[in-house]
Coordinates of C-alpha atoms in Angstrom, one line a residue:
M125 CA -36.6 17.8 -11.2
K126 CA -33.1 19.2 -11.0
I127 CA -30.7 19.3 -13.9
F128 CA -26.9 19.1 -13.4
T129 CA -24.0 18.9 -15.8
V130 CA -21.3 16.3 -15.2
V131 CA -17.7 17.6 -14.9
A132 CA -15.4 14.7 -14.6
A133 CA -11.8 13.8 -15.3
A134 CA -11.1 11.8 -18.4
A135 CA -12.3 8.2 -18.0
L136 CA -10.7 5.1 -19.2
P137 CA -13.1 3.6 -21.8
M138 CA -14.1 0.0 -21.3
A139 CA -13.7 -0.5 -25.0
L140 CA -10.1 0.5 -24.9
G141 CA -9.0 -1.9 -22.3
L142 CA -10.5 -1.3 -18.8
S143 CA -9.4 -4.3 -16.9
P144 CA -12.0 -7.1 -16.5
A145 CA -12.9 -8.4 -13.1
W146 CA -11.5 -11.9 -12.8
S147 CA -13.2 -12.8 -9.5
I148 CA -16.8 -12.6 -11.0
E149 CA -19.0 -15.6 -10.0
T150 CA -21.7 -16.9 -12.3
G151 CA -25.1 -18.3 -11.5
A152 CA -28.6 -19.0 -12.9
M153 CA -31.8 -17.6 -11.4
P154 CA -35.0 -19.7 -12.1
V155 CA -38.0 -17.7 -13.2
E156 CA -41.2 -18.8 -14.7
G157 CA -40.4 -20.6 -18.0
A158 CA -36.7 -19.9 -18.0
E159 CA -33.4 -19.5 -16.1
L160 CA -31.7 -16.1 -16.2
S161 CA -27.9 -16.3 -16.1
Y162 CA -26.1 -13.7 -14.0
I163 CA -22.7 -12.6 -12.8
E164 CA -21.9 -11.2 -9.4
Q165 CA -19.1 -10.0 -7.2
G166 CA -18.9 -8.6 -3.7
E167 CA -21.1 -8.5 -0.7
G168 CA -23.6 -6.1 0.9
G169 CA -26.6 -4.3 -0.6
P170 CA -27.3 -5.4 -4.1
I171 CA -26.6 -3.1 -7.1
V172 CA -28.3 -4.8 -10.1
F173 CA -27.3 -3.9 -13.7
V174 CA -29.6 -4.7 -16.6
H175 CA -28.4 -4.4 -20.2
G176 CA -30.2 -3.0 -23.2
A177 CA -30.9 -4.4 -26.6
I178 CA -28.2 -6.1 -28.7
S179 CA -26.3 -7.1 -25.6
D180 CA -26.2 -9.1 -22.4
A181 CA -24.8 -9.1 -18.9
R182 CA -21.2 -9.2 -20.2
V183 CA -21.3 -5.6 -21.2
W184 CA -21.2 -4.7 -17.4
E185 CA -18.2 -6.9 -16.5
A186 CA -15.8 -4.1 -16.3
Y187 CA -18.0 -2.4 -13.7
A188 CA -17.7 -5.3 -11.2
D189 CA -14.4 -4.4 -9.4
R190 CA -15.3 -0.8 -8.5
I191 CA -19.0 -1.4 -7.8
S192 CA -18.3 -4.4 -5.7
A193 CA -16.2 -2.3 -3.4
E194 CA -19.4 -0.5 -2.4
G195 CA -21.9 -3.4 -2.5
R196 CA -22.9 -6.6 -4.2
F197 CA -22.5 -6.2 -8.0
I198 CA -25.0 -8.2 -9.9
A199 CA -25.7 -8.2 -13.7
Y200 CA -28.1 -10.6 -15.3
T201 CA -28.9 -11.4 -18.9
Q202 CA -32.5 -10.9 -20.0
R203 CA -34.5 -13.8 -21.5
Y204 CA -33.6 -14.4 -25.2
F205 CA -30.4 -12.3 -25.0
G206 CA -26.9 -13.7 -24.6
T207 CA -25.8 -17.1 -26.0
A208 CA -28.1 -19.6 -24.2
D209 CA -30.7 -21.7 -26.1
W210 CA -34.1 -20.0 -26.2
P211 CA -36.9 -21.6 -24.2
D212 CA -39.2 -21.3 -27.3
N213 CA -39.0 -19.9 -30.9
G214 CA -39.1 -16.3 -29.5
A215 CA -42.9 -16.2 -29.1
G216 CA -42.4 -15.1 -25.5
F217 CA -40.1 -12.2 -26.5
T218 CA -42.3 -9.4 -25.1
R219 CA -41.9 -6.4 -22.8
E220 CA -44.3 -8.1 -20.4
T221 CA -42.0 -11.1 -20.2
H222 CA -39.0 -9.0 -19.4
I223 CA -40.9 -6.9 -16.9
A224 CA -42.0 -10.1 -15.1
D225 CA -38.5 -11.5 -15.2
L226 CA -37.0 -8.4 -13.6
I227 CA -39.6 -8.5 -10.8
A228 CA -39.0 -12.2 -10.3
F229 CA -35.2 -11.9 -10.4
I230 CA -35.2 -9.2 -7.6
E231 CA -37.8 -11.1 -5.5
R232 CA -35.7 -14.3 -5.7
L233 CA -32.5 -12.5 -4.7
D234 CA -34.3 -12.2 -1.4
A235 CA -32.0 -9.4 -0.4
G236 CA -34.4 -6.6 0.0
P237 CA -34.9 -3.6 -2.3
V238 CA -32.1 -3.1 -4.8
D239 CA -30.3 -0.2 -6.4
L240 CA -30.9 -0.7 -10.1
V241 CA -28.8 0.5 -13.1
T242 CA -30.3 0.3 -16.6
W243 CA -29.3 1.3 -20.2
S244 CA -31.8 2.0 -23.0
Y245 CA -34.4 -0.8 -23.4
S246 CA -33.9 -2.0 -19.8
G247 CA -34.8 1.5 -18.6
E248 CA -38.3 1.0 -20.2
I249 CA -38.6 -2.4 -18.6
A250 CA -37.6 -1.1 -15.2
T251 CA -40.0 1.9 -15.4
Y252 CA -43.0 -0.4 -15.9
A253 CA -41.7 -2.8 -13.2
A254 CA -41.3 0.0 -10.7
L255 CA -44.8 1.2 -11.4
Q256 CA -46.0 -2.3 -10.5
R257 CA -43.7 -3.0 -7.6
P258 CA -42.0 0.2 -6.3
E259 CA -41.1 -1.5 -3.0
L260 CA -38.5 -3.7 -4.8
F261 CA -36.4 -0.7 -5.8
R262 CA -34.2 1.3 -3.4
S263 CA -33.0 3.6 -6.2
M264 CA -32.7 3.6 -10.0
V265 CA -30.1 5.0 -12.4
H266 CA -31.1 5.0 -16.0
F267 CA -28.8 5.8 -18.9
E268 CA -31.0 7.1 -21.7
P269 CA -34.1 5.0 -20.9
D270 CA -36.0 4.0 -24.0
V271 CA -39.5 4.9 -22.7
D272 CA -41.0 5.6 -26.1
R273 CA -44.6 5.8 -25.1
L274 CA -43.8 8.7 -22.7
I275 CA -43.2 11.1 -25.5
D276 CA -46.3 10.2 -27.6
D277 CA -48.0 13.6 -26.8
L278 CA -44.9 15.8 -27.2
P279 CA -44.5 18.1 -30.1
G280 CA -41.6 16.9 -32.3
A281 CA -41.8 13.3 -31.2
E282 CA -42.6 12.0 -34.6
A283 CA -39.8 14.1 -36.2
A284 CA -37.3 12.7 -33.5
R285 CA -38.4 9.2 -34.3
A286 CA -38.0 9.9 -38.0
Q287 CA -34.4 11.2 -37.4
F288 CA -33.5 7.8 -35.9
G289 CA -35.5 5.8 -38.5
A290 CA -33.6 7.5 -41.3
T291 CA -30.3 5.9 -40.0
L292 CA -31.7 2.3 -40.1
G293 CA -31.4 1.5 -43.8
P294 CA -28.1 -0.5 -43.5
M295 CA -29.6 -2.6 -40.6
V296 CA -32.8 -3.3 -42.6
A297 CA -30.8 -4.3 -45.7
A298 CA -28.7 -6.7 -43.6
L299 CA -31.9 -8.3 -42.0
E300 CA -33.5 -8.7 -45.4
A301 CA -30.4 -10.5 -46.5
G302 CA -30.7 -12.8 -43.5
E303 CA -27.4 -11.4 -42.0
V304 CA -28.4 -10.9 -38.4
E305 CA -24.8 -10.4 -37.1
A306 CA -24.2 -7.7 -39.7
A307 CA -27.5 -6.2 -38.8
A308 CA -26.5 -6.0 -35.1
L309 CA -23.4 -4.0 -36.0
R310 CA -25.3 -1.7 -38.2
I311 CA -27.9 -0.8 -35.6
I312 CA -25.1 -0.3 -33.0
E313 CA -23.7 2.3 -35.5
S314 CA -27.2 4.0 -35.7
V315 CA -27.7 4.3 -31.9
F316 CA -24.1 5.2 -31.2
R317 CA -24.0 7.7 -34.1
M318 CA -21.0 6.0 -35.7
P319 CA -20.3 5.8 -39.5
E320 CA -21.2 2.7 -41.3
G321 CA -18.6 0.0 -40.8
A322 CA -17.1 1.5 -37.7
A323 CA -18.6 -1.1 -35.3
D324 CA -16.6 -3.8 -37.0
N325 CA -13.5 -2.1 -35.9
E326 CA -14.3 -1.5 -32.3
A327 CA -12.2 -3.3 -29.7
E328 CA -13.1 -6.9 -28.9
P329 CA -15.0 -8.4 -27.2
F330 CA -17.8 -6.0 -27.9
P331 CA -18.3 -6.6 -31.6
T332 CA -18.6 -10.3 -30.7
Y333 CA -21.2 -9.5 -28.0
W334 CA -23.2 -7.4 -30.4
K335 CA -23.1 -10.1 -33.2
E336 CA -24.1 -12.9 -30.8
N337 CA -27.2 -10.9 -29.9
G338 CA -28.1 -10.2 -33.5
R339 CA -30.5 -13.1 -33.5
T340 CA -32.8 -11.0 -31.2
L341 CA -33.4 -8.3 -33.8
P342 CA -36.3 -9.9 -35.8
V343 CA -38.3 -10.7 -32.6
F344 CA -37.4 -7.4 -31.0
G345 CA -38.5 -5.5 -34.0
A346 CA -41.8 -7.5 -34.1
M347 CA -42.8 -6.6 -30.6
A348 CA -45.9 -4.6 -29.9
R349 CA -45.3 -1.2 -28.4
G350 CA -45.4 -0.9 -24.6
E351 CA -48.5 0.1 -22.7
P352 CA -49.4 3.8 -22.8
L353 CA -47.4 5.8 -20.3
S354 CA -48.0 9.3 -19.1
C355 CA -46.6 11.9 -16.7
D356 CA -49.7 11.2 -14.5
D357 CA -48.6 7.6 -14.3
L358 CA -45.2 8.5 -13.0
A359 CA -46.1 11.4 -10.7
N360 CA -46.4 9.2 -7.7
L361 CA -43.4 7.1 -8.3
E362 CA -41.2 8.0 -5.3
V363 CA -38.2 5.7 -6.0
P364 CA -35.1 8.0 -6.0
T365 CA -34.1 8.1 -9.7
L366 CA -31.2 9.5 -11.6
V367 CA -31.5 9.8 -15.4
V368 CA -28.3 10.2 -17.3
L369 CA -28.4 11.8 -20.8
G370 CA -25.5 11.8 -23.3
G371 CA -24.7 15.3 -24.5
E372 CA -24.4 14.3 -28.2
T373 CA -27.2 11.7 -28.4
L374 CA -30.1 11.6 -30.9
V375 CA -33.1 13.8 -30.2
Q376 CA -35.5 11.0 -29.3
W377 CA -33.3 9.7 -26.4
A378 CA -32.9 13.3 -25.2
M379 CA -36.7 13.7 -25.2
M380 CA -37.3 10.5 -23.4
S381 CA -34.7 11.1 -20.8
E382 CA -35.8 14.6 -20.0
R383 CA -39.4 13.6 -19.9
L384 CA -38.8 10.7 -17.5
A385 CA -36.9 12.9 -15.2
E386 CA -39.5 15.7 -15.4
C387 CA -42.5 13.4 -14.8
S388 CA -41.1 11.1 -12.1
G389 CA -42.0 12.0 -8.5
N390 CA -38.4 11.9 -7.2
A391 CA -35.9 12.2 -10.0
M392 CA -33.0 14.3 -11.3
L393 CA -31.3 14.6 -14.7
V394 CA -27.6 14.6 -15.4
R395 CA -26.0 15.4 -18.7
M396 CA -22.9 13.5 -19.5
E397 CA -21.0 15.5 -22.1
G398 CA -19.0 13.9 -24.9
V399 CA -21.0 10.8 -25.4
T400 CA -24.1 9.6 -27.3
H401 CA -26.2 6.5 -26.5
D402 CA -22.9 4.8 -26.0
G403 CA -22.1 6.4 -22.7
P404 CA -21.9 3.2 -20.5
Y405 CA -19.6 1.7 -23.2
R406 CA -17.4 4.8 -23.9
R407 CA -17.1 6.3 -20.4
P408 CA -17.7 3.6 -17.8
D409 CA -15.7 5.4 -15.1
R410 CA -17.9 8.5 -15.6
L411 CA -21.1 6.4 -15.2
M412 CA -19.7 4.7 -12.2
D413 CA -18.9 8.1 -10.6
L414 CA -22.6 9.0 -11.1
I415 CA -23.9 5.6 -9.8
L416 CA -21.9 5.7 -6.7
G417 CA -22.3 9.5 -6.2
F418 CA -26.1 9.1 -6.4
R419 CA -26.0 6.2 -4.0
A420 CA -24.0 8.3 -1.5
L421 CA -26.3 11.3 -2.0
K422 CA -29.4 9.1 -1.4
E423 CA -27.9 7.7 1.8
D424 CA -26.8 11.1 3.1
P425 CA -28.5 14.1 1.4
N426 CA -26.0 16.4 3.0
S427 CA -23.0 14.7 1.5
G428 CA -23.2 16.1 -2.0
G429 CA -22.2 12.7 -3.4
Q430 CA -19.1 12.3 -5.5
E431 CA -20.2 13.9 -8.8
I432 CA -23.6 15.4 -8.1
P433 CA -23.4 18.9 -6.5
Q434 CA -26.2 20.2 -4.2

């Protein structure tokens, strides 16, 4: 594993007005038991973006113009997220469902192995999927992957989890009151390290996206933990992987990101300064620099990429 520090010019935050991509096309991909809505733009090799919890494919829209200049931008909404009707009462909301859906989505693109970009929960889903079907993935870029089982044996893991858990009181209170939209805003504040009430004042449309996904919180919280995961499991995973870690994030995400990069058979870690778990939201241009730089580095190891030095 190699560790690098990002040095980038000031980015234009998506939340503060990065122009949306007006030429995005929409579609629906049938998978077993559901249809996954997606947005796409451009042609060439597919670069697939998968959102984390309390969100959906719309959080990636501002990435479409720049990414589609280098390949086929695709972002899909995981089952139960977004605004579509659920196929059941949420009984199928499991990690196993989302892992199977990711595998099926890539298979049915029928475009060969993909470059994958994840954020938080989807990084966990992609890790398990890549262990099952590594041939589907040309490369992976994870922003703070939420691979909780990977730190079970690390000293300090329980303290790190407790640090995060101590911030969840306002979300729990909102859920107990049946206010799932308010609960969504409160957990965004926890993971982004924002003061209580700050999420309400973020620039639209993101507060709307978060609130519309608040209905997933009860079933998300009720899920069983993922399957045990160890360094030995990841040692032979040779998919080129870039793990991006926010410089001001909570300890648990720092531990998970560092551990995934350390354990994976072909990975590097980059620290993105000035952000927490909100990096893809606050600094989209920085993350796009890294995505495209890693893609260039992977294609030509002598190029140095755009942001990742040799």
